Amino acid sequence: MTKRDSHKDNIILFPGLDRRLMEKGLEHLQQKKYRDATHFFEQALKLDPVNGDIYIGLVLANFESGHLKEAKELAAEMLRKGIGDYIEIIDLYIMILVQLNEYDEIVSTIEALLEEREIPKEKLEHFSRMLHFSRRMAQGKGNEATQESLESEYEDERLSLFTYQDPKDQVLLAARLSKENIRPYLEEIKSYLASDEGHPFQKTMLLNILREQEYDREIDITKFARRKTVIPSNLPELQDMEGMQPTVAILRDELENRDPVLFENIKSLIERHNFLLYPFEPEPLGPAVWAAAYYHTAREYYGSEESVEEAAGIYGVSASDAEQAVLFIKSIEEISYPGI
């Protein structure tokens, strides 16, 4: 192992890492980088082995990458251990079984639910239809139309975007929409993107789906009290946005050799913030100001009492500008990690 590899292994010391790894996993899942997403979720699960959100992310990463057996085992493990919302996990488990064509297992699972009277009233019709179609398929009486009816059970509902507050639920929705023609939901999506409300994380995912599906009409998007009109098909991919790249370059020159662990953690923080800001660029305070602000914020996470003024001095920038940038970073962190 090289010295740099050893440093990267030590990044687990960063405060709140389990939550940060989960969100990195969600970002990579949305970007269809399933191997990376799986890695981040597995690392997060080691730190918090009963976290339902992390488990669901790992299930989805396996499901989307075609590792259906692994996804099934993980969902079954959640049910055995009582992790996550029971009905939500059952629904996810059945969705996987549909793709595996395991109709007998679907029938026995739903029949057990009905016997236990575990199904909420609003889900009863959904599970009853699933049971009917699965019985037909299990008995060899189904056909391609029956299979399509099973799969459409997860597609025929209104999005109700404003009800999705948890990043895990947002990614579940994005995973579903990425496989569908998004145009039937356009008006609802456009309203959500333009609203002052709504989570920036979900807005980025929806915008990326519109870009991938080459939607070429103008839409408005609002984030962090900023608003702009964009054509999704003309937007660059997230990794191609200039964003904080000049800031990362300054931090690399200053820290990569002196404190590589700190540098990697700051870089990770910036990448997550770029995801939340997309398609906006950071406020025009200058790369060195942002470098000072991120340096101060990361050091503060480690318990340092170094002032913003000292960080500003290191990077040769105005303390008031650095303070403004620090306040913005903290506002993003509050949105990024509700409840922490």
PDB file of C-alpha atoms in Angstrom, residues 17 129 200 254 282:
ATOM      1  CA  LEU A  17     -18.776  10.164   7.801  1.00  0.00           C
ATOM      2  CA  ARG A 129     -53.476  -6.587  -8.141  1.00  0.00           C
ATOM      3  CA  PRO A 200     -31.822  20.756  -3.977  1.00  0.00           C
ATOM      4  CA  GLU A 254      -1.559  24.017  -0.480  1.00  0.00           C
ATOM      5  CA  PRO A 282     -20.729  29.256  -6.737  1.00  0.00           C
TER       6      PRO A 282
END
